Coordinates of C-alpha atoms in Angstrom, one line a residue:
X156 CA 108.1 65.7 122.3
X157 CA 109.7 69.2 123.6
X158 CA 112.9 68.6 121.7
X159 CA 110.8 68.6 118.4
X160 CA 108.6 71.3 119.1
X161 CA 111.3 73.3 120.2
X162 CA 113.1 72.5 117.1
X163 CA 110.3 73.2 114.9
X164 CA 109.7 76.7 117.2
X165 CA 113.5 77.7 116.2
X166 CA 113.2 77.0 112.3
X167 CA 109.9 79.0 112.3
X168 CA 111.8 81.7 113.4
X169 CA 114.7 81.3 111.2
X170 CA 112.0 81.2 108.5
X171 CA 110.3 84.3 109.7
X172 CA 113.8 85.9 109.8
X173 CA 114.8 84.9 106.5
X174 CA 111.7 86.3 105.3
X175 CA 112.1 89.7 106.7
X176 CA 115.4 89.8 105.6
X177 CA 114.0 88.9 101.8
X178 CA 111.9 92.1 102.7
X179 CA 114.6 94.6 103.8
X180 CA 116.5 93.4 100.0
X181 CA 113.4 94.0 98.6
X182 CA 113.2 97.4 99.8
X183 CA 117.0 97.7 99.0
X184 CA 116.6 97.0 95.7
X185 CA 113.4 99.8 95.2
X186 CA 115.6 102.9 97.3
X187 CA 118.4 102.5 95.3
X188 CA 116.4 102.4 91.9
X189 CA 114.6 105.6 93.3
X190 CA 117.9 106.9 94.4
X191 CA 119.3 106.5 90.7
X192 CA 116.3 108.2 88.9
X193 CA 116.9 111.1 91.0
X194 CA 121.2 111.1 91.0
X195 CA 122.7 110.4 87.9
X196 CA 126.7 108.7 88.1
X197 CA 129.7 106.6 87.1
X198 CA 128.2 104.1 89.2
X199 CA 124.4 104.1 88.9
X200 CA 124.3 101.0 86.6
X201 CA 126.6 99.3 89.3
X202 CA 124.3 99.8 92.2
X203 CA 121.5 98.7 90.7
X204 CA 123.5 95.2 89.9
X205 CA 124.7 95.0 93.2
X206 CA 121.2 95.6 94.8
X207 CA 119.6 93.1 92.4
X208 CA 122.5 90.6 93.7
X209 CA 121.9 91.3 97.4
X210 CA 117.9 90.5 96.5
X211 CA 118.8 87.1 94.6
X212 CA 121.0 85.9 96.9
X213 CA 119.0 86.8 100.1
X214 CA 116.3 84.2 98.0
X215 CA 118.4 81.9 97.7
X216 CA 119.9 82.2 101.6
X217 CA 115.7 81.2 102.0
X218 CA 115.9 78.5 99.3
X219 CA 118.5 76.7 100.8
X220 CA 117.7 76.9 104.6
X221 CA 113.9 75.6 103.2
X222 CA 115.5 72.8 101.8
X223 CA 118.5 71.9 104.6
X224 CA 116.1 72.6 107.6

């Protein structure tokens, strides 16, 4: 009975992890499209890629431990 709740104690926190870290991409994601508005470059178009990138795959990180916990 302790091993499971135990168990179920650490993939709650995983969960609650993963979601804060879905959080922090979020938040990625909205300083770097403030961050282009205001500073125009060669590689504005590429930073917004790569911060939608980092938001998808921090999803799917949170997909896949929902579905292999």
């Amino acid at each position: 009975k302790t091993i499971l709740a135990s168990k179920l104690l650490g993939i709650t926190f995983v969960l609650i992890g993963l979601v804060v870290y879905i959080v922090f991409a979020f938040i990625v994601v909205r300083q770097v499209k403030l961050m282009t508005e205001v500073v125009n470059g060669i590689l504005t178009n590429f930073l917004r890629l790569i911060s939608w990138i980092f938001f998808l795959f921090s999803i799917a990180v949170f997909v896949l431990a929902l579905l292999f916990l």
